[in-house]
Amino acid sequence: MGPTPNASNSPLTKGLAALRAFARGGGPTLLWRVVLTAGLVGAIGLLPWLSRTDPALTVLKARSADRDPTPETLRAIRDELGLDDGPLVLLGRWLGGLPHGDAGTSWVSGAQVLPSVTQALGASLLLMSGALVVAAATATAVCTRTLRLGSRGRLGTRGAGGTATAVLAALPEFLVASVLASVIGVQLGWLPALGWYGPQWMVLPSLALGLPAGAVLGRMLDDLLPGAFAEPWALAAAARGVPPTSVARQAVRRCVPGLLPNLGLFVVGLTGGSVAVEQIFDIPGLGRLTLHAALAQDLPVLQTGTLALVLLAATAGVLARRTARQLIGPALRDGALHSLHRPAPPPSRTLPLLYGALLAAVIGLGLPRDALALDPLARLQAPSPEHPFGTDALGRDVLARVAHGALNTLGTALAVGAAALVAGLLLGLLPRLSGPLVDTVSAVPPVLAGLLVTGVTGSGPWAPALAVGVVAWSPLAAHTSSLLRQERATTHLAATRALGAGRWYLLRHELLPALLPPVTRHALLRLPGVALSLAALGFLGLGAQPPSPEWGLLLAENQPYTERAPWAVLFPAAVLALLGALAVTAAGGVRLPRRRGRAGSRAGPPGDRFVPAPRRRPNRPDALLTPVPTPTREER
């Protein structure tokens, strides 16, 4: 009689064990990431056919705009590029050459694609490094006051602020770049304004990219710091006389893990999305190369550049999440964190009302005026009683165009921002699903997203809104996932779960009240950027067309006249900055109403959240749930 087969060595058992190891090692996430990357690259390969344009004609115009597109010439280009074989064959050829280090040749220039993309990526990474240094310095300056007061236990004396930060965060990068190039580079001659030849040429573009990004990151960090200073460890450190610098340093370390996923998105955005800055300063970066390839439908260059951005996004996302786990330490595994709930001082209502009244006044004064009336004799006139904001290059009233453009721009931006907030929250609650999706979406430059959306849906009034909405949710989802990861590891959540609370109770009464206010404040902070992105896509021909008074069109059309007529740019930029100030100051009051505890309930340390005990009902395990803050060592 032969030996009895061991069940543990059976093929089925080995297969199940392999599947479990694959799942524990992040196999499904990796597979999902590969599927998303393949879908994105495949969609790019279909771009000429989705847009219903003749790729041979587009390539001919990109090669030489003066050549006559005769049937013979177009036929020669089709035969040269193999366009008649179809997109799937072309995509297969490109993918087949990648393992051998061959990304094909450019359809426009005929040069090898991989060396040019590598060189452009190197320039963009260098520029991104300089921009991150500027962003870190800017974020530090934004949070200095909160760090100083919080480390000394006087955070309650902090008044409403952040207007200057909001203005800086709302300014478009290309406007900051234009001002720096014209004033510092041309008029004063302190730094070079064009080219890419050494460290001196990095300063101005790094400032143009890093100042707005640092303002956004600084506002997000400043939003988390009060909750860190209200935790028991900070109160105990202050009572023991720990130096304020040490307390401030630990508070920053406590809050940084919640920002790292968004920092990874900024890394990718600064690398591939800095198209306008690279154009203004004549930098041969990856964003500029990708833009030209998208407009010329140069598929090998476009696919290779996008693949490089996707790999960069995946690397940055993985590093950000692992660094966050390292900074939090064992507390994330042991469920020993405290919830970063922001203390709720009375929000300032004066500043939002003031900014809202100013914005309403500008719109109300400009609406009765004609935004399309041309007056060639009044070209580029300075502000006057007849034209309070001056006139543009065609003699049109700038105040009228700002007011009429506000209705459409603000309405669409609010709708897109609300949709992005809902999508970001829902997808952020599913980090395994949304993590690779966020990394993939963040790697798509806004221009490319607009081209893909327009190719699928066609050009129309809602095409820019859909294109911006496709990518606007990703930073909110990353923020939600990072906060969710920490909230799940809090002591009060572990105690609530141990008392028998179900998933829906935890979601409704614990997780959403902790996630919704900070993510909503983040969404309001990004509202001016959404408005500008909508109008910028219209300027690129993917939405509203001139003479539409879109705010982005106003800034882009008047940018060449910045030195001669600065008011034509400064007044629209000031209104956009006013919108940013209104959004940020109004976001300071976004909190869920605190429910009062019953008489006799125990109070925890300042900054902890008080949840009343639910009414006791029979056969309900969550009827006795009253999260109690964990006592400190001194209290024990």
XYZ file of C-alpha atoms in Angstrom, residues 36-542:
507
model
C -4.710 51.177 -14.987
C -1.384 51.945 -16.647
C -2.230 49.742 -19.617
C -5.629 51.435 -19.948
C -4.088 54.914 -19.874
C -1.389 54.083 -22.414
C -3.975 52.382 -24.614
C -6.273 55.419 -24.456
C -3.373 57.627 -25.520
C -2.689 55.295 -28.439
C -6.300 55.776 -29.534
C -6.165 59.577 -29.197
C -6.065 60.415 -32.931
C -8.917 58.038 -33.648
C -10.923 59.178 -30.601
C -10.628 62.808 -31.644
C -11.809 61.891 -35.145
C -8.920 63.733 -36.783
C -6.512 62.630 -39.476
C -3.192 61.925 -37.724
C -1.336 62.248 -41.021
C -2.642 65.814 -41.435
C -1.740 66.713 -37.825
C 1.771 65.337 -38.217
C 2.204 67.192 -41.519
C 1.237 70.494 -39.887
C 3.629 69.828 -37.027
C 6.473 69.064 -39.413
C 5.895 71.969 -41.767
C 2.891 74.239 -41.606
C 3.644 75.624 -45.076
C 3.378 72.345 -46.976
C 0.223 71.769 -48.960
C -1.695 68.721 -47.604
C -2.148 66.996 -50.947
C -3.513 63.425 -51.033
C -0.132 62.172 -52.216
C 1.673 63.831 -49.289
C -0.784 62.463 -46.748
C -0.563 58.998 -48.289
C 3.236 59.087 -47.998
C 3.002 59.991 -44.290
C 0.493 57.197 -43.645
C 2.761 54.676 -45.335
C 5.812 55.993 -43.452
C 4.165 55.754 -40.033
C 2.061 52.672 -40.738
C -1.163 54.434 -39.801
C -3.245 52.148 -41.991
C -2.331 49.204 -39.759
C -4.551 50.604 -37.003
C -3.927 51.758 -33.430
C -3.643 48.285 -31.909
C -0.802 47.271 -34.226
C 1.006 50.562 -33.585
C 0.612 50.123 -29.836
C 1.894 46.547 -30.039
C 4.998 47.654 -31.942
C 5.738 50.358 -29.373
C 5.244 47.960 -26.444
C 7.375 45.319 -28.144
C 10.346 47.658 -28.342
C 10.245 48.780 -24.692
C 11.912 45.649 -23.232
C 14.829 46.286 -25.592
C 15.117 49.972 -24.643
C 13.537 51.111 -27.896
C 10.597 53.521 -27.575
C 10.453 54.172 -31.307
C 11.126 57.355 -33.229
C 9.296 60.626 -33.135
C 6.662 61.032 -35.837
C 7.560 64.718 -36.147
C 11.335 64.978 -35.780
C 12.368 61.410 -36.597
C 14.691 61.300 -33.557
C 14.870 58.466 -31.070
C 12.222 58.935 -28.406
C 13.871 57.440 -25.326
C 16.938 59.760 -25.215
C 14.820 62.865 -25.670
C 12.306 61.806 -22.993
C 15.121 60.909 -20.588
C 16.787 64.284 -21.109
C 13.489 66.130 -20.634
C 12.695 64.098 -17.507
C 16.074 65.004 -16.042
C 15.427 68.716 -16.562
C 11.946 68.433 -15.025
C 13.229 66.496 -12.004
C 15.888 69.125 -11.404
C 13.299 71.877 -11.642
C 10.985 69.922 -9.353
C 13.752 69.613 -6.745
C 14.259 73.372 -6.711
C 10.511 73.957 -6.518
C 10.220 71.569 -3.552
C 12.896 73.521 -1.679
C 10.954 76.738 -2.270
C 7.682 75.004 -1.320
C 9.177 73.708 1.928
C 10.432 77.178 2.850
C 7.045 78.700 1.990
C 5.133 76.094 4.012
C 7.439 76.712 6.970
C 6.773 80.438 6.792
C 3.018 79.813 6.653
C 3.073 77.633 9.792
C 5.601 79.643 11.818
C 3.004 81.552 13.832
C 0.984 78.444 14.675
C 4.146 76.560 15.668
C 5.323 79.387 17.907
C 2.006 79.804 19.703
C 1.169 76.106 19.889
C 4.531 75.078 21.324
C 4.028 77.622 24.129
C 0.452 76.620 24.870
C -1.006 79.911 23.659
C -2.737 78.673 20.528
C -6.100 79.867 21.825
C -4.939 83.460 21.354
C -4.417 82.934 17.618
C -6.797 85.043 15.598
C -8.108 84.437 12.111
C -5.521 84.720 9.397
C -4.250 83.141 6.249
C -5.346 85.807 3.784
C -1.865 86.285 2.337
C -1.476 82.513 2.011
C -4.811 82.234 0.272
C -3.869 84.960 -2.179
C -0.561 83.255 -2.954
C -2.195 79.842 -3.356
C -4.822 81.277 -5.722
C -2.359 82.929 -8.097
C -1.781 80.912 -11.278
C 1.714 79.630 -11.862
C 2.013 81.192 -15.312
C 1.118 84.620 -13.886
C 3.743 84.329 -11.142
C 6.239 83.162 -13.764
C 5.415 86.081 -16.071
C 5.831 88.649 -13.295
C 9.110 87.152 -12.105
C 10.484 86.895 -15.642
C 9.492 90.433 -16.662
C 10.374 92.226 -13.411
C 13.338 90.351 -11.943
C 14.700 88.848 -15.141
C 14.154 91.630 -17.716
C 13.663 94.957 -15.971
C 16.020 94.487 -13.016
C 18.322 91.946 -14.673
C 19.121 90.189 -11.414
C 18.609 86.657 -12.715
C 18.372 85.092 -16.186
C 14.817 84.739 -17.460
C 15.241 82.423 -20.469
C 17.075 79.172 -21.013
C 18.344 76.241 -18.997
C 22.107 76.431 -18.651
C 22.967 76.294 -14.948
C 21.864 76.827 -11.339
C 21.087 80.516 -11.875
C 18.470 79.634 -14.469
C 16.645 77.474 -11.867
C 15.827 80.245 -9.399
C 12.935 82.045 -11.087
C 11.073 78.958 -12.373
C 11.528 77.263 -8.994
C 9.983 80.290 -7.305
C 7.092 80.335 -9.790
C 6.292 76.664 -9.091
C 7.198 76.463 -5.417
C 5.421 79.525 -4.018
C 1.822 78.460 -4.861
C 2.525 74.800 -4.022
C 4.110 75.748 -0.707
C 1.153 77.950 0.155
C -1.259 75.035 -0.357
C 0.900 72.589 1.628
C 1.417 75.169 4.357
C -2.316 75.722 4.717
C -2.917 71.971 4.975
C -0.199 71.592 7.628
C -1.469 74.632 9.503
C -4.903 73.021 9.559
C -3.548 69.883 11.289
C -1.183 71.479 13.811
C -3.828 72.675 16.339
C -5.045 69.107 16.720
C -1.490 67.886 17.382
C -0.843 70.550 20.008
C -4.082 69.568 21.772
C -3.053 65.911 22.180
C -2.112 64.606 25.635
C 1.575 64.215 24.791
C 1.863 67.903 23.897
C 0.053 68.975 27.063
C 2.266 66.721 29.175
C 5.417 68.025 27.442
C 4.408 71.617 28.155
C 3.691 70.750 31.816
C 7.128 69.160 32.189
C 8.902 72.160 30.718
C 10.069 70.559 27.460
C 11.607 73.260 25.212
C 9.097 74.737 22.747
C 11.334 73.908 19.789
C 11.185 70.198 20.649
C 7.414 70.327 21.038
C 7.057 72.117 17.689
C 9.334 69.604 15.977
C 7.343 66.656 17.303
C 4.066 68.320 16.314
C 5.310 68.664 12.746
C 6.374 65.025 12.738
C 2.920 64.075 14.022
C 1.183 65.948 11.175
C 3.510 65.264 8.250
C 2.241 61.686 7.597
C -1.165 63.120 6.726
C 0.442 65.346 4.090
C 2.888 62.942 2.480
C 0.434 61.462 -0.065
C -0.391 64.959 -1.296
C 3.303 65.789 -1.346
C 3.782 62.843 -3.691
C 1.069 64.275 -5.944
C 2.847 67.628 -5.917
C 6.068 65.919 -6.999
C 4.363 64.448 -10.045
C 2.422 67.645 -10.772
C 5.556 69.784 -10.607
C 7.354 67.350 -12.924
C 4.789 66.870 -15.669
C 2.254 69.639 -15.118
C 4.528 72.676 -15.159
C 3.875 73.280 -18.836
C 3.235 77.024 -18.630
C 6.351 77.701 -16.544
C 8.525 75.665 -18.891
C 7.067 77.555 -21.837
C 7.679 80.985 -20.306
C 11.258 80.268 -19.210
C 12.078 78.139 -22.282
C 12.927 75.016 -20.264
C 13.218 71.729 -22.203
C 11.229 69.754 -19.630
C 8.930 66.780 -19.798
C 5.752 68.813 -19.419
C 6.570 70.961 -22.425
C 7.632 67.926 -24.459
C 4.405 66.103 -23.599
C 2.279 69.123 -24.483
C 3.878 69.498 -27.920
C 3.547 65.759 -28.528
C -0.152 65.836 -27.544
C -0.923 68.760 -29.830
C 1.005 67.183 -32.711
C -0.372 63.681 -31.958
C 3.175 62.358 -31.820
C 2.139 59.099 -30.191
C 5.564 57.519 -29.461
C 6.737 60.622 -27.586
C 3.396 61.082 -25.845
C 3.127 57.458 -24.734
C 6.721 57.315 -23.498
C 6.418 60.596 -21.602
C 3.160 59.522 -19.992
C 4.613 56.148 -19.027
C 7.553 57.923 -17.378
C 5.136 60.094 -15.392
C 3.093 57.050 -14.344
C 6.219 55.276 -13.081
C 7.270 58.431 -11.241
C 3.809 58.749 -9.687
C 3.804 55.112 -8.562
C 7.278 55.469 -7.043
C 6.380 58.720 -5.280
C 3.122 57.254 -3.962
C 4.732 54.111 -2.581
C 7.575 56.064 -0.968
C 5.132 58.553 0.564
C 2.984 55.833 2.117
C 5.975 53.895 3.461
C 7.545 57.054 4.875
C 4.263 57.902 6.579
C 4.227 54.474 8.250
C 7.829 54.914 9.377
C 7.120 58.352 10.872
C 4.071 57.163 12.786
C 5.882 54.081 14.019
C 4.372 51.215 16.010
C 1.402 53.365 17.070
C -0.153 52.797 13.663
C 0.038 49.039 14.127
C -0.959 48.977 17.796
C -3.891 51.381 17.531
C -2.331 53.847 19.960
C -2.859 57.107 18.102
C -4.979 60.026 19.189
C -7.357 61.568 16.710
C -6.121 64.794 15.125
C -9.320 66.688 15.838
C -8.907 70.381 15.407
C -9.968 72.472 18.428
C -13.000 74.522 17.574
C -12.567 78.176 18.550
C -15.295 80.513 17.314
C -14.607 80.945 13.570
C -14.166 84.447 12.227
C -17.227 85.601 10.342
C -15.998 89.095 9.545
C -13.377 88.202 6.942
C -15.557 85.865 4.853
C -18.342 88.442 4.841
C -15.902 91.191 3.870
C -14.343 89.202 1.013
C -17.728 87.989 -0.149
C -19.076 91.546 -0.172
C -16.088 92.769 -2.184
C -16.475 89.973 -4.724
C -20.220 90.616 -5.002
C -19.568 94.337 -5.442
C -17.139 93.717 -8.306
C -19.625 91.425 -10.039
C -22.538 93.791 -9.423
C -20.695 96.820 -10.810
C -19.528 94.968 -13.912
C -22.666 93.127 -14.955
C -24.487 96.215 -16.352
C -21.515 96.869 -18.638
C -21.028 95.302 -22.066
C -18.264 92.690 -21.933
C -17.970 92.317 -25.740
C -18.075 95.964 -26.896
C -14.951 96.851 -28.902
C -13.414 100.323 -28.860
C -10.175 100.502 -30.904
C -9.596 104.083 -29.734
C -9.559 102.970 -26.079
C -6.989 100.209 -26.334
C -5.000 99.475 -23.143
C -6.300 102.519 -21.309
C -5.381 102.927 -17.653
C -8.083 102.703 -14.956
C -10.405 105.703 -14.994
C -13.928 106.581 -13.805
C -15.238 105.376 -17.162
C -13.264 102.099 -17.004
C -12.424 101.351 -13.331
C -10.305 98.315 -14.239
C -8.968 99.781 -17.503
C -9.316 98.226 -20.946
C -7.627 95.370 -22.766
C -5.843 95.196 -26.125
C -9.153 95.398 -28.029
C -10.568 98.258 -25.994
C -12.986 96.077 -24.023
C -13.836 96.984 -20.449
C -11.885 94.705 -18.076
C -14.379 95.146 -15.213
C -17.234 94.035 -17.443
C -15.341 90.983 -18.633
C -14.340 90.009 -15.086
C -17.940 90.299 -13.864
C -19.531 88.428 -16.764
C -16.885 85.704 -16.605
C -17.455 85.246 -12.876
C -20.951 83.820 -13.284
C -19.973 80.940 -15.534
C -16.523 80.355 -14.036
C -17.630 80.343 -10.391
C -20.766 78.293 -11.016
C -18.916 75.599 -12.914
C -16.030 75.617 -10.431
C -18.420 75.123 -7.511
C -20.125 72.222 -9.282
C -16.811 70.565 -10.165
C -15.430 71.184 -6.656
C -18.505 69.623 -5.031
C -18.331 66.581 -7.316
C -14.591 66.220 -6.651
C -15.218 66.410 -2.895
C -17.838 63.648 -2.986
C -15.722 61.446 -5.261
C -12.593 62.070 -3.203
C -14.316 61.122 0.042
C -15.941 57.987 -1.353
C -12.829 56.723 -3.108
C -10.592 57.754 -0.218
C -12.558 55.408 2.038
C -11.354 52.560 -0.223
C -7.566 53.094 -0.172
C -6.640 49.819 -1.853
C -8.835 50.717 -4.802
C -8.093 54.429 -4.946
C -4.345 54.379 -4.187
C -3.170 53.124 -7.609
C -5.961 55.083 -9.277
C -4.795 58.317 -7.634
C -1.198 57.673 -8.702
C -2.267 57.008 -12.291
C -4.608 59.987 -12.554
C -2.088 62.367 -11.014
C 0.410 61.420 -13.718
C -1.866 62.754 -16.459
C -1.146 66.414 -17.255
C -4.305 68.557 -17.352
C -3.839 69.277 -21.049
C -3.676 65.578 -21.888
C -6.738 64.900 -19.729
C -8.594 67.619 -21.628
C -7.594 66.145 -24.963
C -8.693 62.642 -23.947
C -12.025 63.798 -22.526
C -12.711 66.010 -25.524
C -11.834 63.164 -27.869
C -14.326 60.852 -26.180
C -17.178 63.282 -25.454
C -16.545 65.931 -28.098
C -16.041 69.646 -27.547
C -18.815 71.362 -25.679
C -19.542 73.623 -22.748
C -19.161 70.790 -20.214
C -16.013 69.243 -21.716
C -13.593 71.369 -19.613
C -15.630 70.682 -16.464
C -15.467 66.945 -17.084
C -11.741 67.084 -17.865
C -10.952 68.989 -14.663
C -13.274 66.790 -12.620
C -11.458 63.672 -13.831
C -8.286 64.773 -12.024
C -9.570 67.182 -9.326
C -10.696 64.421 -6.955
C -7.294 62.720 -6.642
C -5.664 65.007 -4.009
C -8.847 64.886 -1.923
C -8.907 61.084 -2.104
C -5.230 60.931 -1.102
C -5.931 63.254 1.831
C -8.928 61.165 2.906
C -6.966 57.912 2.738
C -4.071 59.294 4.787
C -6.392 60.607 7.498
C -8.415 57.378 7.447
C -5.298 55.293 7.991
C -4.471 57.257 11.138
C -8.052 57.460 12.387
C -8.401 53.684 12.229
C -5.401 53.383 14.558
C -6.804 55.641 17.298
C -7.463 54.411 20.805
C -11.040 55.663 20.966
C -11.926 53.792 17.761
C -10.424 50.571 19.112
C -12.422 50.986 22.332
C -15.610 51.709 20.413
C -15.099 48.646 18.242
C -14.385 46.501 21.302
C -17.739 47.514 22.795
C -19.532 45.979 19.835
C -19.945 48.843 17.363
C -20.601 47.795 13.792
C -19.020 49.151 10.649
C -21.861 51.527 9.831
C -21.847 52.979 13.331
C -18.087 53.536 13.165
C -18.390 55.120 9.745
C -21.245 57.477 10.652
C -20.268 58.432 14.194
C -16.479 58.156 14.239
C -14.788 58.179 10.841
C -16.869 60.631 8.813
C -16.963 63.299 11.579
C -13.167 63.101 11.690
C -12.581 63.104 7.918
C -15.238 65.391 6.498
C -14.201 68.787 7.978
C -10.463 68.733 7.022
C -11.127 67.321 3.549
C -13.841 69.940 2.962
C -11.428 72.691 3.995
C -8.906 71.204 1.569
C -11.493 71.229 -1.219
C -12.294 74.897 -0.573
C -8.592 75.707 -0.644
C -8.376 74.223 -4.142
C -11.484 75.994 -5.450
C -9.566 78.891 -7.119
C -7.289 76.385 -8.828
C -10.296 74.530 -10.175
C -11.725 77.769 -11.560
C -8.433 78.593 -13.249
C -8.006 75.090 -14.690
C -11.442 75.296 -16.272
C -10.647 78.560 -17.980
C -7.135 77.460 -18.972
C -8.548 74.496 -20.892
C -10.884 76.900 -22.671
C -7.887 78.950 -23.727
C -6.270 75.822 -25.214
C -9.301 75.324 -27.436
C -10.957 72.597 -25.370
